[in-house]
């Protein structure tokens, strides 16, 4: 039950003033600039852009600073800001086959054309704390080699050439947009992918892990993982042609999964897809696994009752802003609700006590 | 400005301006030293563009997430119209981009191109080459271990 209450204005104002002071921390320590956050905490910036569903590194850095490094709070700030922006339009679908890759690896083909390019990865580090970073160390320049001029072809394109993997139906159908219409079920793959890419990384990771542990296992190989920049093109109505309005960094993961074949289709591999803003490797692999698990019906697989196969369960619980809003609202004043429950419990106890007393006196009388 | 070629050229410079580093663009524009009279047809405004991807990189489109874009339109004293569509939320950058777009359709095109567009294109290419060179250095060279027995 909600009732209007007054009071607390002074306490709230003072709490916010203290919050600002705590956010700043010890004033003997230099203040963080947005450029420092953007450049040196770039993976946090990427996560806020992906789950805030707005690509703008400067704004994400500001949100992280304002949220004192609480990334879900930062994502909340970005989501709120996003709603104030007029929508200029939709881009043409980005062509990830034309990506300028910083990193590109395949777990399925050692000699993939374009090669195994590791890029700036944490893989193969020893995960030992580097105390040199605690001091202000100069960083030596990274080695260079002859750059690749051509675009790097997709691994799935080779498999497709052999017809050994399912083909993605080519279409220009207008996809549903969950920022415009509320999500309904079944949501369809387009809306599922939109929902997964902005979903909570921890949740998507947990769901993906559950499929690996046997809850609707789908035997995924990382056919390809690539990170790099792609141009974003948009039709400009007043010009009558499309221009590149931006360049964005993306992480793409294509999984190659098993499939038995059916009466209509010869045995062939199936695919899962992950595409995420920024350098977001764990998230994009997890997204591809969950995408694949959610495709069980379309691929004629059995519903094993696994959580990762349940579209409504996955999509309804993957949004950390919806989840946090509902979860955290229970800490806000519920005085009247609680008062009525308190009254009820007291009454029940009174009645129970009276009953016990009556029974006891009856026993004595007998 | 109605031939296919000129539309292609225009697309090229508008794209270059959209992705340009704001500080560098502003500096080059100031050094060019021309600030034409103009009036806004559409005042600079920041908004969102929904970026789309394709399922499995080649299939049907889906909505990936939004990005910030700032746009404006203006006309010069002689009536030439310029449009600016730039990445991010800078109104100043959109205004400079629109002025350059307009001037590129006038007699100032050649000088402006040399002073602003060429250096921007070079900077963009240099950045791209630098990252591609570092990526190339992380390419794995496999070798096969020779086994001891015959």
XYZ file of N, CA and C in Angstrom, chain A residues 156-318:
489
model
N 32.613 -18.634 -40.325
C 31.354 -19.270 -40.708
C 31.125 -19.193 -42.218
N 31.723 -18.188 -42.866
C 31.573 -18.059 -44.312
C 32.214 -19.250 -45.022
N 33.349 -19.751 -44.466
C 33.994 -20.934 -45.077
C 33.122 -22.170 -44.888
N 32.597 -22.314 -43.657
C 31.756 -23.479 -43.380
C 30.506 -23.440 -44.248
N 30.016 -22.231 -44.469
C 28.826 -22.067 -45.292
C 29.105 -22.471 -46.735
N 30.311 -22.169 -47.194
C 30.726 -22.541 -48.542
C 30.600 -24.042 -48.743
N 30.875 -24.781 -47.678
C 30.809 -26.248 -47.729
C 29.405 -26.742 -47.398
N 28.543 -25.829 -47.037
C 27.164 -26.150 -46.660
C 27.086 -27.067 -45.442
N 28.077 -26.987 -44.594
C 28.148 -27.890 -43.449
C 27.615 -27.205 -42.183
N 27.237 -25.922 -42.333
C 26.650 -25.178 -41.213
C 25.353 -24.548 -41.707
N 24.408 -24.388 -40.813
C 23.134 -23.790 -41.236
C 23.382 -22.377 -41.774
N 22.576 -21.990 -42.726
C 22.656 -20.631 -43.271
C 21.736 -19.730 -42.477
N 22.203 -18.518 -42.217
C 21.321 -17.539 -41.590
C 20.372 -17.043 -42.671
N 19.066 -17.138 -42.456
C 18.156 -16.649 -43.492
C 18.402 -15.153 -43.729
N 18.725 -14.805 -44.972
C 18.995 -13.398 -45.282
C 17.675 -12.664 -45.402
N 17.588 -11.551 -44.719
C 16.323 -10.821 -44.734
C 16.594 -9.377 -44.340
N 15.694 -8.501 -44.711
C 15.789 -7.123 -44.253
C 14.544 -6.774 -43.466
N 13.942 -7.789 -42.859
C 12.741 -7.575 -42.049
C 13.048 -6.580 -40.927
N 12.099 -5.692 -40.669
C 12.304 -4.695 -39.611
C 12.219 -5.406 -38.257
N 13.293 -5.366 -37.470
C 13.280 -6.103 -36.200
C 12.485 -5.370 -35.127
N 11.900 -6.124 -34.209
C 11.224 -5.527 -33.060
C 12.234 -4.754 -32.219
N 11.749 -3.752 -31.506
C 12.628 -2.896 -30.710
C 12.053 -2.790 -29.304
N 12.733 -3.404 -28.332
C 12.157 -3.426 -26.989
C 12.211 -2.073 -26.284
N 12.883 -1.087 -26.894
C 12.824 0.257 -26.314
C 11.590 1.003 -26.829
N 10.865 0.395 -27.753
C 9.686 1.041 -28.322
C 8.377 0.321 -27.977
N 8.429 -1.045 -27.997
C 7.238 -1.788 -27.592
C 7.632 -2.685 -26.426
N 6.719 -2.867 -25.467
C 7.026 -3.781 -24.368
C 7.232 -5.196 -24.892
N 8.102 -5.946 -24.220
C 8.433 -7.282 -24.685
C 7.257 -8.237 -24.478
N 6.949 -9.016 -25.512
C 5.916 -10.045 -25.384
C 6.556 -11.390 -25.689
N 5.883 -12.467 -25.337
C 6.452 -13.795 -25.581
C 5.532 -14.624 -26.459
N 6.041 -15.417 -27.418
C 7.460 -15.539 -27.740
C 8.026 -14.245 -28.347
N 9.259 -13.927 -27.970
C 9.828 -12.639 -28.354
C 10.414 -12.657 -29.763
N 10.853 -13.816 -30.224
C 11.524 -13.867 -31.527
C 13.004 -13.589 -31.343
N 13.814 -14.082 -32.274
C 15.259 -14.018 -32.079
C 15.804 -12.589 -32.071
N 15.222 -11.702 -32.890
C 15.745 -10.331 -32.965
C 15.635 -9.649 -31.602
N 14.473 -9.752 -30.992
C 14.281 -9.108 -29.693
C 15.100 -9.830 -28.609
N 15.223 -11.146 -28.753
C 16.060 -11.887 -27.800
C 17.494 -11.374 -27.836
N 18.031 -11.192 -29.046
C 19.414 -10.732 -29.160
C 19.570 -9.319 -28.600
N 18.583 -8.463 -28.862
C 18.634 -7.095 -28.321
C 18.630 -7.139 -26.791
N 17.813 -8.024 -26.254
C 17.690 -8.150 -24.815
C 18.969 -8.745 -24.204
N 19.543 -9.752 -24.861
C 20.754 -10.388 -24.326
C 21.941 -9.444 -24.350
N 22.065 -8.650 -25.415
C 23.255 -7.799 -25.531
C 23.260 -6.698 -24.474
N 22.079 -6.289 -23.992
C 22.029 -5.279 -22.931
C 21.787 -5.916 -21.564
N 21.692 -7.249 -21.520
C 21.442 -7.947 -20.263
C 22.654 -7.923 -19.345
N 22.421 -8.245 -18.088
C 23.486 -8.239 -17.091
C 24.533 -9.298 -17.427
N 25.799 -8.879 -17.434
C 26.867 -9.800 -17.809
C 26.917 -11.019 -16.886
N 26.756 -10.780 -15.596
C 26.810 -11.878 -14.630
C 25.680 -12.874 -14.861
N 24.503 -12.354 -15.129
C 23.349 -13.232 -15.353
C 23.515 -14.057 -16.628
N 23.921 -13.393 -17.710
C 24.092 -14.088 -18.995
C 25.214 -15.129 -18.859
N 26.260 -14.763 -18.141
C 27.379 -15.687 -17.901
C 26.882 -16.919 -17.144
N 26.095 -16.707 -16.104
C 25.574 -17.823 -15.314
C 24.678 -18.733 -16.147
N 23.840 -18.133 -16.969
C 22.955 -18.914 -17.839
C 23.780 -19.735 -18.833
N 24.790 -19.102 -19.438
C 25.643 -19.787 -20.414
C 26.385 -20.939 -19.727
N 26.877 -20.688 -18.535
C 27.618 -21.700 -17.779
C 26.707 -22.889 -17.466
N 25.443 -22.600 -17.178
C 24.515 -23.693 -16.868
C 24.370 -24.633 -18.069
N 24.439 -24.084 -19.295
C 24.331 -24.970 -20.471
C 25.593 -25.824 -20.592
N 26.729 -25.268 -20.210
C 27.973 -26.044 -20.288
C 27.995 -27.164 -19.258
N 27.328 -26.922 -18.109
C 27.315 -27.921 -17.049
C 26.241 -28.980 -17.265
N 25.451 -28.827 -18.336
C 24.536 -29.919 -18.641
C 23.062 -29.557 -18.663
N 22.711 -28.322 -18.306
C 21.307 -27.910 -18.388
C 21.056 -27.409 -19.810
N 20.649 -28.293 -20.690
C 20.480 -28.011 -22.118
C 21.834 -27.740 -22.767
N 22.688 -28.723 -22.644
C 24.031 -28.625 -23.229
C 23.911 -28.474 -24.741
N 24.755 -27.595 -25.341
C 24.678 -27.474 -26.798
C 26.033 -27.546 -27.500
N 27.043 -28.065 -26.772
C 28.346 -28.371 -27.384
C 28.887 -27.242 -28.251
N 29.168 -26.120 -27.636
C 29.610 -24.961 -28.418
C 31.120 -24.934 -28.614
N 31.526 -24.676 -29.832
C 32.905 -24.302 -30.125
C 32.882 -22.809 -30.437
N 33.928 -22.093 -30.032
C 34.017 -20.703 -30.470
C 34.604 -20.738 -31.878
N 33.713 -20.692 -32.852
C 34.144 -20.692 -34.249
C 35.010 -19.470 -34.493
N 34.568 -18.370 -33.909
C 35.328 -17.135 -34.085
C 34.956 -16.111 -33.035
N 35.984 -15.388 -32.599
C 35.776 -14.259 -31.698
C 36.556 -13.102 -32.293
N 35.905 -11.989 -32.538
C 36.636 -10.843 -33.083
C 36.268 -9.551 -32.367
N 37.278 -8.715 -32.188
C 37.071 -7.414 -31.543
C 37.688 -6.361 -32.456
N 36.961 -5.300 -32.703
C 37.518 -4.245 -33.544
C 36.476 -3.173 -33.806
N 36.776 -2.313 -34.773
C 35.854 -1.217 -35.049
C 35.144 -1.435 -36.379
N 33.904 -0.991 -36.413
C 33.138 -1.014 -37.662
C 32.497 0.357 -37.867
N 32.346 0.765 -39.130
C 31.627 2.011 -39.381
C 30.118 1.812 -39.204
N 29.441 2.859 -38.758
C 27.983 2.819 -38.623
C 27.406 3.754 -39.690
N 26.626 3.200 -40.594
C 26.043 4.014 -41.668
C 24.570 4.235 -41.424
N 24.116 5.439 -41.750
C 22.684 5.727 -41.612
C 22.199 6.508 -42.833
N 20.999 6.184 -43.272
C 20.370 6.952 -44.357
C 20.031 8.331 -43.812
N 20.401 9.366 -44.549
C 20.037 10.722 -44.132
C 18.925 11.171 -45.082
N 17.691 11.264 -44.584
C 16.564 11.543 -45.491
C 16.747 12.839 -46.280
N 17.270 13.894 -45.616
C 17.402 15.173 -46.320
C 18.472 15.148 -47.409
N 19.356 14.133 -47.380
C 20.391 14.034 -48.393
C 20.035 13.010 -49.472
N 19.268 12.006 -49.071
C 18.911 10.968 -50.030
C 19.980 9.909 -50.190
N 20.992 9.912 -49.327
C 21.977 8.828 -49.340
C 22.443 8.577 -47.912
N 23.201 7.488 -47.759
C 23.672 7.112 -46.422
C 25.073 7.649 -46.190
N 25.343 8.087 -44.971
C 26.719 8.444 -44.623
C 27.122 7.665 -43.388
N 28.429 7.639 -43.181
C 28.953 7.029 -41.980
C 28.779 8.077 -40.881
N 28.004 7.765 -39.856
C 27.821 8.755 -38.791
C 28.751 8.486 -37.614
N 29.384 7.344 -37.618
C 30.225 7.010 -36.469
C 31.037 5.762 -36.743
N 31.923 5.493 -35.787
C 32.672 4.260 -35.790
C 32.534 3.701 -34.384
N 32.196 2.431 -34.248
C 32.051 1.869 -32.904
C 32.901 0.609 -32.764
N 33.313 0.369 -31.531
C 34.066 -0.850 -31.237
C 33.076 -1.928 -30.812
N 33.230 -3.125 -31.381
C 32.314 -4.221 -31.068
C 33.087 -5.506 -30.790
N 32.458 -6.396 -30.043
C 32.983 -7.753 -29.883
C 31.940 -8.707 -30.436
N 32.390 -9.599 -31.292
C 31.469 -10.548 -31.917
C 31.930 -11.973 -31.637
N 30.995 -12.832 -31.272
C 31.324 -14.235 -31.078
C 30.354 -15.089 -31.880
N 30.902 -15.979 -32.700
C 30.063 -16.926 -33.432
C 30.423 -18.317 -32.959
N 29.424 -19.008 -32.422
C 29.706 -20.375 -31.997
C 29.234 -21.355 -33.068
N 29.919 -22.495 -33.090
C 29.568 -23.582 -33.999
C 29.116 -24.719 -33.087
N 27.859 -25.126 -33.250
C 27.275 -26.103 -32.335
C 26.800 -27.334 -33.085
N 26.649 -28.418 -32.305
C 26.237 -29.665 -32.937
C 24.751 -29.691 -33.266
N 24.444 -30.561 -34.209
C 23.070 -30.727 -34.651
C 22.992 -32.063 -35.356
N 21.946 -32.820 -35.094
C 21.868 -34.170 -35.663
C 21.334 -34.194 -37.100
N 20.572 -33.192 -37.449
C 19.907 -33.252 -38.747
C 18.488 -33.757 -38.557
N 17.676 -33.601 -39.585
C 16.284 -34.028 -39.469
C 15.848 -34.621 -40.800
N 14.552 -34.865 -40.924
C 14.042 -35.413 -42.187
C 14.320 -34.447 -43.332
N 14.225 -33.160 -43.021
C 14.364 -32.162 -44.085
C 15.810 -31.693 -44.262
N 16.587 -31.687 -43.179
C 17.927 -31.098 -43.219
C 18.981 -32.173 -42.970
N 20.007 -32.258 -43.840
C 21.092 -33.207 -43.577
C 21.895 -32.736 -42.356
N 22.655 -33.640 -41.726
C 23.410 -33.217 -40.538
C 24.277 -32.004 -40.849
N 24.177 -31.017 -40.005
C 24.993 -29.816 -40.198
C 25.154 -29.121 -38.862
N 26.157 -28.276 -38.783
C 26.365 -27.517 -37.561
C 25.320 -26.405 -37.455
N 25.061 -26.009 -36.223
C 24.153 -24.879 -35.992
C 24.970 -23.749 -35.381
N 24.329 -22.615 -35.155
C 25.127 -21.478 -34.695
C 24.452 -20.668 -33.602
N 25.301 -20.063 -32.769
C 24.844 -19.121 -31.755
C 25.573 -17.821 -32.014
N 24.963 -16.708 -31.637
C 25.553 -15.418 -32.002
C 25.603 -14.451 -30.828
N 26.740 -13.812 -30.672
C 26.898 -12.764 -29.649
C 27.510 -11.531 -30.277
N 26.925 -10.382 -30.032
C 27.483 -9.116 -30.527
C 27.236 -8.072 -29.444
N 28.317 -7.441 -28.993
C 28.220 -6.548 -27.833
C 29.053 -5.292 -28.087
N 28.581 -4.147 -27.593
C 29.349 -2.897 -27.681
C 30.668 -3.043 -26.923
N 31.733 -2.484 -27.488
C 33.019 -2.406 -26.797
C 33.754 -3.733 -26.794
N 34.825 -3.754 -26.003
C 35.595 -4.978 -25.862
C 34.964 -5.749 -24.713
N 34.112 -6.708 -25.035
C 33.291 -7.386 -24.031
C 33.257 -8.871 -24.362
N 34.423 -9.494 -24.200
C 34.622 -10.843 -24.695
C 33.793 -11.898 -23.957
N 33.858 -11.846 -22.622
C 33.135 -12.844 -21.816
C 31.642 -12.759 -22.112
N 31.168 -11.526 -22.186
C 29.742 -11.302 -22.432
C 29.327 -11.826 -23.806
N 30.147 -11.603 -24.823
C 29.711 -11.997 -26.162
C 29.725 -13.523 -26.317
N 30.674 -14.207 -25.662
C 30.682 -15.676 -25.726
C 29.442 -16.205 -24.994
N 29.179 -15.637 -23.822
C 28.021 -16.068 -23.033
C 26.729 -15.827 -23.812
N 26.660 -14.675 -24.465
C 25.461 -14.333 -25.247
C 25.227 -15.371 -26.351
N 26.316 -15.772 -27.023
C 26.182 -16.740 -28.119
C 25.665 -18.082 -27.599
N 26.143 -18.495 -26.432
C 25.695 -19.773 -25.868
C 24.211 -19.712 -25.493
N 23.808 -18.591 -24.903
C 22.409 -18.469 -24.482
C 21.505 -18.320 -25.712
N 21.977 -17.563 -26.699
C 21.207 -17.449 -27.956
C 20.951 -18.833 -28.526
N 22.008 -19.660 -28.542
C 21.871 -21.004 -29.114
C 20.887 -21.859 -28.294
N 20.980 -21.763 -26.984
C 20.090 -22.567 -26.133
C 18.628 -22.166 -26.356
N 18.393 -20.871 -26.565
C 17.024 -20.379 -26.738
C 16.433 -20.752 -28.103
N 17.288 -21.245 -29.009
C 16.797 -21.603 -30.345
C 16.312 -23.049 -30.416
N 16.130 -23.709 -29.273
C 15.802 -25.146 -29.276
C 14.576 -25.486 -30.116
N 13.542 -24.645 -30.028
C 12.279 -24.973 -30.678
C 12.418 -24.921 -32.206
N 13.040 -23.792 -32.638
C 13.234 -23.574 -34.080
C 14.096 -24.684 -34.693
N 15.009 -25.281 -33.898
C 15.889 -26.329 -34.411
C 15.339 -27.724 -34.143
N 14.113 -27.772 -33.648
C 13.462 -29.063 -33.434
C 14.081 -29.888 -32.318
N 14.659 -29.193 -31.326
C 15.243 -29.926 -30.205
C 14.203 -30.109 -29.104
N 14.551 -30.963 -28.161
C 13.646 -31.267 -27.068
C 13.700 -30.139 -26.032
N 12.562 -29.820 -25.445
C 12.570 -28.901 -24.312
C 12.912 -29.711 -23.074
N 14.110 -29.500 -22.550
C 14.566 -30.281 -21.401
C 14.172 -29.612 -20.083
N 13.438 -28.508 -20.209
C 13.034 -27.793 -19.002
C 14.195 -27.058 -18.344
N 15.278 -26.842 -19.098
C 16.434 -26.147 -18.527
C 16.169 -24.639 -18.496
N 16.658 -23.965 -17.455
C 16.426 -22.515 -17.371
C 16.863 -21.764 -18.634
N 18.019 -22.161 -19.221
C 18.539 -21.430 -20.386
C 17.696 -21.639 -21.644
N 16.760 -22.595 -21.604
C 15.864 -22.790 -22.760
C 14.584 -21.983 -22.609
N 14.379 -21.441 -21.424
C 13.117 -20.777 -21.110
C 13.225 -19.287 -21.430
N 12.730 -18.925 -22.605
C 12.855 -17.539 -23.083
C 12.300 -16.535 -22.076
N 11.136 -16.853 -21.549
C 10.510 -15.899 -20.628
C 11.346 -15.740 -19.353
N 11.868 -16.864 -18.866
C 12.703 -16.807 -17.661
C 13.967 -15.988 -17.926
N 14.653 -16.281 -19.034
C 15.930 -15.617 -19.320
C 15.714 -14.113 -19.568
N 14.793 -13.806 -20.473
C 14.649 -12.398 -20.862
C 14.033 -11.549 -19.742
N 13.173 -12.146 -18.935
C 12.524 -11.362 -17.884
C 13.459 -11.086 -16.707
N 14.573 -11.831 -16.617
C 15.435 -11.653 -15.448
C 16.835 -11.194 -15.797
N 17.080 -10.883 -17.071
C 18.443 -10.532 -17.466
C 18.716 -9.039 -17.345
